[in-house]
Short mmCIF file of C-alpha atoms in Angstrom, two decimals:
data_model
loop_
_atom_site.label_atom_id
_atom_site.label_comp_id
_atom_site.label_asym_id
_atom_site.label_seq_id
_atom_site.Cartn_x
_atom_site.Cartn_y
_atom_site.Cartn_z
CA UNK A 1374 34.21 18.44 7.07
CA UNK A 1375 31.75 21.24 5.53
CA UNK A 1376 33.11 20.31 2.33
CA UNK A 1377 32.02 16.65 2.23
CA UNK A 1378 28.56 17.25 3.68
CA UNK A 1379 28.49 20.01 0.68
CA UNK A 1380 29.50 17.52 -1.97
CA UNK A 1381 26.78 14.90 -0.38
CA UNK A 1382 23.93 17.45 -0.27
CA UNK A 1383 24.41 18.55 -3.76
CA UNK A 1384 25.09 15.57 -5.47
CA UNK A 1385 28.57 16.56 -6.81
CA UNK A 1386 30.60 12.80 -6.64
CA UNK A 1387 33.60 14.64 -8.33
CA UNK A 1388 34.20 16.80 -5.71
CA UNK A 1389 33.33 13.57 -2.78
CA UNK A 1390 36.09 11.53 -4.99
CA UNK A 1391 38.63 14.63 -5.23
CA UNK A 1392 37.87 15.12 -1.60
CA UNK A 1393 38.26 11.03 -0.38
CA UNK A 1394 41.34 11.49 -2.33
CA UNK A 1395 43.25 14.23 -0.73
CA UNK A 1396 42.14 12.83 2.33
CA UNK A 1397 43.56 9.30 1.79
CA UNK A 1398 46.75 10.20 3.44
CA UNK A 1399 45.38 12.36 6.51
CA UNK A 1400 42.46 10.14 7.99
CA UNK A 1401 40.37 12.95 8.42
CA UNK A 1402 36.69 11.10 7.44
CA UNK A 1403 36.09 9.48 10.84
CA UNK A 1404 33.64 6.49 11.10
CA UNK A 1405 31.03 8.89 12.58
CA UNK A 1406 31.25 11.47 9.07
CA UNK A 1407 30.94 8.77 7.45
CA UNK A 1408 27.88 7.47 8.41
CA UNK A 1409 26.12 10.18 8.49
CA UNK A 1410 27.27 11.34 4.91
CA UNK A 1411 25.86 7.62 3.76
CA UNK A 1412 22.28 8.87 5.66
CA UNK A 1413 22.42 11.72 3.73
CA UNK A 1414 23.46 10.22 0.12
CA UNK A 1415 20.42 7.41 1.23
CA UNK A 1416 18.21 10.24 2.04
CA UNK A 1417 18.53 12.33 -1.17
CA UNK A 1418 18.79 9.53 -3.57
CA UNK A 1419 22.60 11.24 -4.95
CA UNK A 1420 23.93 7.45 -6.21
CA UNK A 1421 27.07 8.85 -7.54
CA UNK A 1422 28.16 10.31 -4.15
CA UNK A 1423 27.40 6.76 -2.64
CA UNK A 1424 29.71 4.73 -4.78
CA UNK A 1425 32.41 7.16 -4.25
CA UNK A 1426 31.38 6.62 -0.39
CA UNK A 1427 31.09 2.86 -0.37
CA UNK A 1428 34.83 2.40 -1.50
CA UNK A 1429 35.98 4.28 1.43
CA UNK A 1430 38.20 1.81 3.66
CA UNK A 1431 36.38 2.14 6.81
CA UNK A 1432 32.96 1.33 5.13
CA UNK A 1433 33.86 -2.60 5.84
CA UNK A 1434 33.77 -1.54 9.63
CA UNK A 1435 30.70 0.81 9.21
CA UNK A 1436 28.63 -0.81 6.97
CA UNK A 1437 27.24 -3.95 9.69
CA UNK A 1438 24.11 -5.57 8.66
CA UNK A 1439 21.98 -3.38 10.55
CA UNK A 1440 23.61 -0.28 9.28
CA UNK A 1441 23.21 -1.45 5.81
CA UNK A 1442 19.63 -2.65 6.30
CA UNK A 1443 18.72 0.97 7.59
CA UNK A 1444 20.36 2.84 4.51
CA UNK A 1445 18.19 0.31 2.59
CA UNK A 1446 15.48 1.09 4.56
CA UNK A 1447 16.28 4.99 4.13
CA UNK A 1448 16.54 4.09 0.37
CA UNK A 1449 13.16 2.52 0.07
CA UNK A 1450 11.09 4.83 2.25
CA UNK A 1451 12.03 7.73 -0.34
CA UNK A 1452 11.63 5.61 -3.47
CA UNK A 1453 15.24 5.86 -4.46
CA UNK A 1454 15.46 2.79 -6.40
CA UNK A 1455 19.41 3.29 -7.50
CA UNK A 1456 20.33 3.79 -4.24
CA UNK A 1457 19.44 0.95 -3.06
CA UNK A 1458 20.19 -1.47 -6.05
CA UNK A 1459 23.80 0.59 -5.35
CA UNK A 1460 23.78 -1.06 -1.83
CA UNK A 1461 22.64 -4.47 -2.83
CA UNK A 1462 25.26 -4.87 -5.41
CA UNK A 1463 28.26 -3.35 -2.64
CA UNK A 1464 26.92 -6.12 -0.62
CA UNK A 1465 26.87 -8.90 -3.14
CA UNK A 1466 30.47 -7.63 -3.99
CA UNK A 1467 32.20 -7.57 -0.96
CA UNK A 1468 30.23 -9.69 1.93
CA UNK A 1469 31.08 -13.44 1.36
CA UNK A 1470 27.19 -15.33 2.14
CA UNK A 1471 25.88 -12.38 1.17
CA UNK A 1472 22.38 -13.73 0.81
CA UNK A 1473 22.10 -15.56 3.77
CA UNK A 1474 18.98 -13.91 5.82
CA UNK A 1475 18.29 -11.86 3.02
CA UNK A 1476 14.87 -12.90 2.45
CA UNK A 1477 13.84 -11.13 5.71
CA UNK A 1478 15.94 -8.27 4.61
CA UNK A 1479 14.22 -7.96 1.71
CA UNK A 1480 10.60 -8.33 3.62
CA UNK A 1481 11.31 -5.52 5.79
CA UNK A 1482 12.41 -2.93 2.86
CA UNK A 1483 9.20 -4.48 1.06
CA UNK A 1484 7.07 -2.91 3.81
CA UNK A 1485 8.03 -0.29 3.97
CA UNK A 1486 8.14 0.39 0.26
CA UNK A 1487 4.74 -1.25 -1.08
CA UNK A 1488 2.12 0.94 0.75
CA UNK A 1489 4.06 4.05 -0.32
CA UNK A 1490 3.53 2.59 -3.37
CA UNK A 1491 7.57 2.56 -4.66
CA UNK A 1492 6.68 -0.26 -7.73
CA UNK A 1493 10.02 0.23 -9.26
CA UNK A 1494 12.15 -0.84 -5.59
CA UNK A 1495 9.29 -3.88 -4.82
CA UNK A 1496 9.65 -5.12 -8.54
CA UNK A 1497 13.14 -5.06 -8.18
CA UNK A 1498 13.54 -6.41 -4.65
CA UNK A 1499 10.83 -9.22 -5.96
CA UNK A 1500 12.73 -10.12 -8.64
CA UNK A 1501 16.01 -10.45 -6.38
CA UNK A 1502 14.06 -12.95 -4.22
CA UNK A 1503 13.25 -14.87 -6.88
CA UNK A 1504 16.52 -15.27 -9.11
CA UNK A 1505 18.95 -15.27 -5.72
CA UNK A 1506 19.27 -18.54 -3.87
CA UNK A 1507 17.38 -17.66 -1.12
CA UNK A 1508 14.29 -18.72 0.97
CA UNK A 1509 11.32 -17.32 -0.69
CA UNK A 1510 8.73 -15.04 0.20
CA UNK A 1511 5.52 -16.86 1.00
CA UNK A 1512 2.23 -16.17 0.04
CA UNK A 1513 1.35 -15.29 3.02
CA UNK A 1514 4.24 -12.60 3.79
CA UNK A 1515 3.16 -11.53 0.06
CA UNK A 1516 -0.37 -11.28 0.81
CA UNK A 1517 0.61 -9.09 4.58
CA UNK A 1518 2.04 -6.50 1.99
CA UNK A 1519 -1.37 -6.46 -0.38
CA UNK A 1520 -3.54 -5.72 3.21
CA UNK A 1521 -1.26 -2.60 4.32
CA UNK A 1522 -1.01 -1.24 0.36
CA UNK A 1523 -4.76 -1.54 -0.34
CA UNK A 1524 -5.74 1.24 1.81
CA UNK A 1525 -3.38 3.62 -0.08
CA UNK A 1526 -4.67 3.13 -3.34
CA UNK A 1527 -1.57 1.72 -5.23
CA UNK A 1528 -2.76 -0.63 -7.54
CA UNK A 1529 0.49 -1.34 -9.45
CA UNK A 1530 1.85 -2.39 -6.30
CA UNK A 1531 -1.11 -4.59 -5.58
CA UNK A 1532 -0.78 -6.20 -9.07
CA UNK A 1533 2.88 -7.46 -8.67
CA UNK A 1534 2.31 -8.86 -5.39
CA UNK A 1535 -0.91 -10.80 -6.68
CA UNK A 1536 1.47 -11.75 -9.95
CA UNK A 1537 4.20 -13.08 -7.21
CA UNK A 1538 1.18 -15.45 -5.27
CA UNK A 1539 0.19 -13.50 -2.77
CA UNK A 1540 -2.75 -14.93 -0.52
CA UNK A 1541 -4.78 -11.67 -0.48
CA UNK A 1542 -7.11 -12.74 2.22
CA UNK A 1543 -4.56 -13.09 4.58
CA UNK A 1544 -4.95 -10.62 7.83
CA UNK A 1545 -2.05 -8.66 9.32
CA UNK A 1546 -2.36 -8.43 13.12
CA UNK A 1547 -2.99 -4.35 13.71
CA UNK A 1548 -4.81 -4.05 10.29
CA UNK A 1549 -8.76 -3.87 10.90
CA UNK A 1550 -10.10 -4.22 7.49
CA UNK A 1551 -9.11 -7.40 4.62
CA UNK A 1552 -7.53 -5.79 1.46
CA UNK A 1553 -10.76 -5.42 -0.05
CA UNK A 1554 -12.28 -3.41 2.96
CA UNK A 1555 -9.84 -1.27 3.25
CA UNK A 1556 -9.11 -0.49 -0.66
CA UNK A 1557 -13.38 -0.39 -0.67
CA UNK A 1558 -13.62 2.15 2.14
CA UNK A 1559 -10.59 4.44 0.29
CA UNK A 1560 -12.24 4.82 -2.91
CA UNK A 1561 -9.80 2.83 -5.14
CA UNK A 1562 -11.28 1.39 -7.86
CA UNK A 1563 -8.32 0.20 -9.66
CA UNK A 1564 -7.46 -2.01 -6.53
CA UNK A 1565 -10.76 -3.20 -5.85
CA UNK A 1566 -10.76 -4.33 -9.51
CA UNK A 1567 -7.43 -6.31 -9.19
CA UNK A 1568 -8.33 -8.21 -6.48
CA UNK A 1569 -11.04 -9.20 -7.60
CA UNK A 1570 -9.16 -10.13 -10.87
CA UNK A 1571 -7.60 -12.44 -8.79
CA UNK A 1572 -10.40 -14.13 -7.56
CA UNK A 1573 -10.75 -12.48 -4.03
CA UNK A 1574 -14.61 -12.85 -2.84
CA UNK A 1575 -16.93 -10.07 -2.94
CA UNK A 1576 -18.07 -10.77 0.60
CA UNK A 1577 -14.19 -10.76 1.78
CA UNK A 1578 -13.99 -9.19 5.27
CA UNK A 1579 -12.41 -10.09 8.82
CA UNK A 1580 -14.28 -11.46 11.53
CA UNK A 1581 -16.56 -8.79 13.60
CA UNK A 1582 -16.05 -5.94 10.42
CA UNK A 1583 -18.38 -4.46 7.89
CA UNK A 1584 -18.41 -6.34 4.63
CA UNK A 1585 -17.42 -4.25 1.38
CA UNK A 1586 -20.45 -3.25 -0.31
CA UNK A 1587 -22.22 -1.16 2.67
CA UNK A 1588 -18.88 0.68 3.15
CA UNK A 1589 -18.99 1.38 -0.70
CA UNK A 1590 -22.56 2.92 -0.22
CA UNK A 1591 -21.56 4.66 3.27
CA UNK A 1592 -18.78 6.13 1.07
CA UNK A 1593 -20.75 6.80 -1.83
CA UNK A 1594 -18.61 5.29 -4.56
CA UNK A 1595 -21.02 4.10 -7.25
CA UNK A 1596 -18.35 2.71 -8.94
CA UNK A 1597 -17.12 0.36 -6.66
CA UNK A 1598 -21.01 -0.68 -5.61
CA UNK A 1599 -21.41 -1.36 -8.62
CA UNK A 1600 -18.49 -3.51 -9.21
CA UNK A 1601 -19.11 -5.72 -6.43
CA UNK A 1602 -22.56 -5.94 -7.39
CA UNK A 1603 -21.80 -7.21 -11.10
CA UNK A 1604 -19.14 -9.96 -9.08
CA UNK A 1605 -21.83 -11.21 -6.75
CA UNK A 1606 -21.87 -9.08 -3.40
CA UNK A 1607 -24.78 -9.74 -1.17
CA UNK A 1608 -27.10 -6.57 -1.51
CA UNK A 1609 -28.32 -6.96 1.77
CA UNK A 1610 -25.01 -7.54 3.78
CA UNK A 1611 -24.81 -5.39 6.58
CA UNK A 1612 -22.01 -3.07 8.27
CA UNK A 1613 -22.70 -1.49 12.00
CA UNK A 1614 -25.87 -2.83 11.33
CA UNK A 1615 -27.30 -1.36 8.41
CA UNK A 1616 -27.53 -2.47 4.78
CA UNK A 1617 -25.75 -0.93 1.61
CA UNK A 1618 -29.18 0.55 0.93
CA UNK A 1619 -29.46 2.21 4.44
CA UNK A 1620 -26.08 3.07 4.53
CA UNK A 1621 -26.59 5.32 1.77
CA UNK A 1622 -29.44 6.78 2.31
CA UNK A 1623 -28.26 8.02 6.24
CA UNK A 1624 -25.11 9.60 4.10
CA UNK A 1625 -27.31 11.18 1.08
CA UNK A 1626 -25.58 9.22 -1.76
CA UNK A 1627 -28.42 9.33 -3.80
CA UNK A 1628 -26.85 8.06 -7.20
CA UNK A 1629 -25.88 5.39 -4.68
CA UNK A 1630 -29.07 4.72 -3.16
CA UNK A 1631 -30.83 4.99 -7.00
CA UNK A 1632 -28.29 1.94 -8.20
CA UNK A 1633 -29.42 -0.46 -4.98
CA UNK A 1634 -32.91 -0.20 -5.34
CA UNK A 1635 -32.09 -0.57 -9.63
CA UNK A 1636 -30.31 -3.85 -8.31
CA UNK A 1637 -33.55 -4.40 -6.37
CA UNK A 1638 -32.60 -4.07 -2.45
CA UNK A 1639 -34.99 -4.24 -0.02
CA UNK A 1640 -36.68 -1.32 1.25
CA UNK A 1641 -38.69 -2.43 4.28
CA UNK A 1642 -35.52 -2.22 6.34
CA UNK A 1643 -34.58 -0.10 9.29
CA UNK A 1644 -30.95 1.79 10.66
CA UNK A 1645 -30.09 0.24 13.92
CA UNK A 1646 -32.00 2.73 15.96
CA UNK A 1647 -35.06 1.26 14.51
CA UNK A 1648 -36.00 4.10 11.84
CA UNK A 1649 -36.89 3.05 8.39
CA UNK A 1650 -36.07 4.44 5.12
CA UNK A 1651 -38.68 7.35 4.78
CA UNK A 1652 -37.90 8.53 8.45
CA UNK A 1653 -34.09 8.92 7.58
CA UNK A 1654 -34.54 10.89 4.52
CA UNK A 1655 -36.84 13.00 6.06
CA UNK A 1656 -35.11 13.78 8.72
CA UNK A 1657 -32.42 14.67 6.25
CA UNK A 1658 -35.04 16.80 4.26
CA UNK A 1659 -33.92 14.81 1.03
CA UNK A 1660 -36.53 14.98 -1.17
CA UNK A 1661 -34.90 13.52 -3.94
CA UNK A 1662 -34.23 10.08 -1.92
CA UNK A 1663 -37.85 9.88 -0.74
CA UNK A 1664 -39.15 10.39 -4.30
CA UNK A 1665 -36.97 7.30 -5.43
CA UNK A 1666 -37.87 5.06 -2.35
CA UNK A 1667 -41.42 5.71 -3.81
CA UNK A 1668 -40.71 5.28 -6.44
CA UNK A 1669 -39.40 1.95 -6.21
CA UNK A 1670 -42.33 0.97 -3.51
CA UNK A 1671 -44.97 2.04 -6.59
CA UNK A 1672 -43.02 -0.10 -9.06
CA UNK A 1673 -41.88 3.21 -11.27
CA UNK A 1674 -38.52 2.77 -10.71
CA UNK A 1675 -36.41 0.78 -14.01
CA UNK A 1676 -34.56 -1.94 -12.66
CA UNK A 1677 -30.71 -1.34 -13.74
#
């Protein structure tokens, strides 16, 4: 048996075929090698090992629906796109109704593929949906996938589920923030800009959480402030009870806090412990904030 988990570790499908060969006639490979050789091929991506595997005659009894759907799953967690194109064909091949509750198949290798941010296996597994006669995805199932890739940053990823007609304001029970929040509060730019590409709102949040500009400025990513400025963000909008403008200051983003009061925010406003501008950045000692909040008070600052 050493031999067989040998050739599946090192990716050597001559020596799997010689082996499944010789042992045609002895019955050696027991349902219980075998599936664990197929977790391993999954697991290290080997493709050639897994055909050679696949046209063993007890993979018919092995390879259930649930079996299959966790080598897929296997597959897509490590981003081995042949793998599991390898599996989808075996079962096209050989299971008659193949298709038949694959949509939810597909779904649940989708989510666990998309915030990892696999685009080769959820372009792919998108375009299966679409070509094979079965039940779509909806834009809502699309638009659960956008909310938990967001936060990671994967903007490809984002993009092809937008492309597909995915509702991006839709909210995922166990996910706190709206695509936008969280891809605002991460830093991602590229995301950010695709959704609002696609015509997501500025102000986009759940109910009860921060909106996306003051968790730019908490963050200090100018960039992003600055984007949802340009597409209409509410400067004022408030998160835990402060605006972009306090936000910033109480972190020290002061390229942040320079762009707000450019875009003319409001500096008669206090933190929710009742402490206006000038106190905050002097208790921070940040002399370079105070100058610009006086800046702006004495009308020397240039609007942006």
């Amino acid at each position: 048996m050493h031999l067989f988990r040998l050739a599946a570790g090192l990716d050597r499908g001559d020596l799997m075929r010689l082996l499944l060969d010789h042992d045609a006639s002895k019955d050696a490979v027991t349902v219980e090698l075998l599936r664990a050789l197929l977790e391993t091929v999954a697991n290290l991506g080997h493709e050639g090992v897994l055909r050679h595997l696949l046209q063993h005659r007890l993979t018919n009894i092995l390879l259930t629906y649930a079996f299959f759907r966790k080598l897929a799953h296997i597959a897509g967690t490590c981003g081995h796109l042949s793998v599991l194109r390898c599996l989808l064909l075996h079962r096209r091949r050989t299971v008659v109704g193949w298709n038949t509750g694959m949509t939810p198949f597909i779904y649940s290798v989708l989510q666990v593929a998309a915030p990892l941010g696999h685009a080769t296996i959820v372009r792919m597994l998108l375009l299966v949906v679409r070509v094979e006669p079965t039940a779509p995805l909806t834009p809502a199932e699309l638009g659960r996938l956008v909310q938990v890739t967001a936060p990671h940053g994967h903007t490809d990823v984002v993009e092809l589920l937008l492309h597909c007609g995915a509702d991006p304001d839709r909210r995922t029970l166990g996910t706190p923030m709206s695509a936008l929040s969280g891809a605002t509060l991460g830093g991602h730019i590229g995301v950010v800009k695709a959704l609002l590409r696609y015509n997501v709102s500025p102000e986009t949040r759940h109910p009860d959480q921060p909106k996306p500009l003051p968790l730019a400025a908490s963050r200090g990513h100018l960039n992003i402030v600055q984007l949802l400025l340009e597409n209409g963000a509410e400067i004022e909008a408030e998160a835990w009870g402060h605006t972009a403008l306090v936000c910033a200051v109480e972190n020290g983003h002061t390229e942040v806090v320079r762009r707000l009061l450019q875009w003319g925010a409001l500096t008669n406003v206090q933190n929710a412990n009742g402490r206006t501008l000038f106190e905050i950045a002097q208790a921070r000692r940040d002399d370079t904030i105070l100058n610009l909040i006086s800046d702006r008070v004495a009308g020397r600052l240039d609007p942006f």
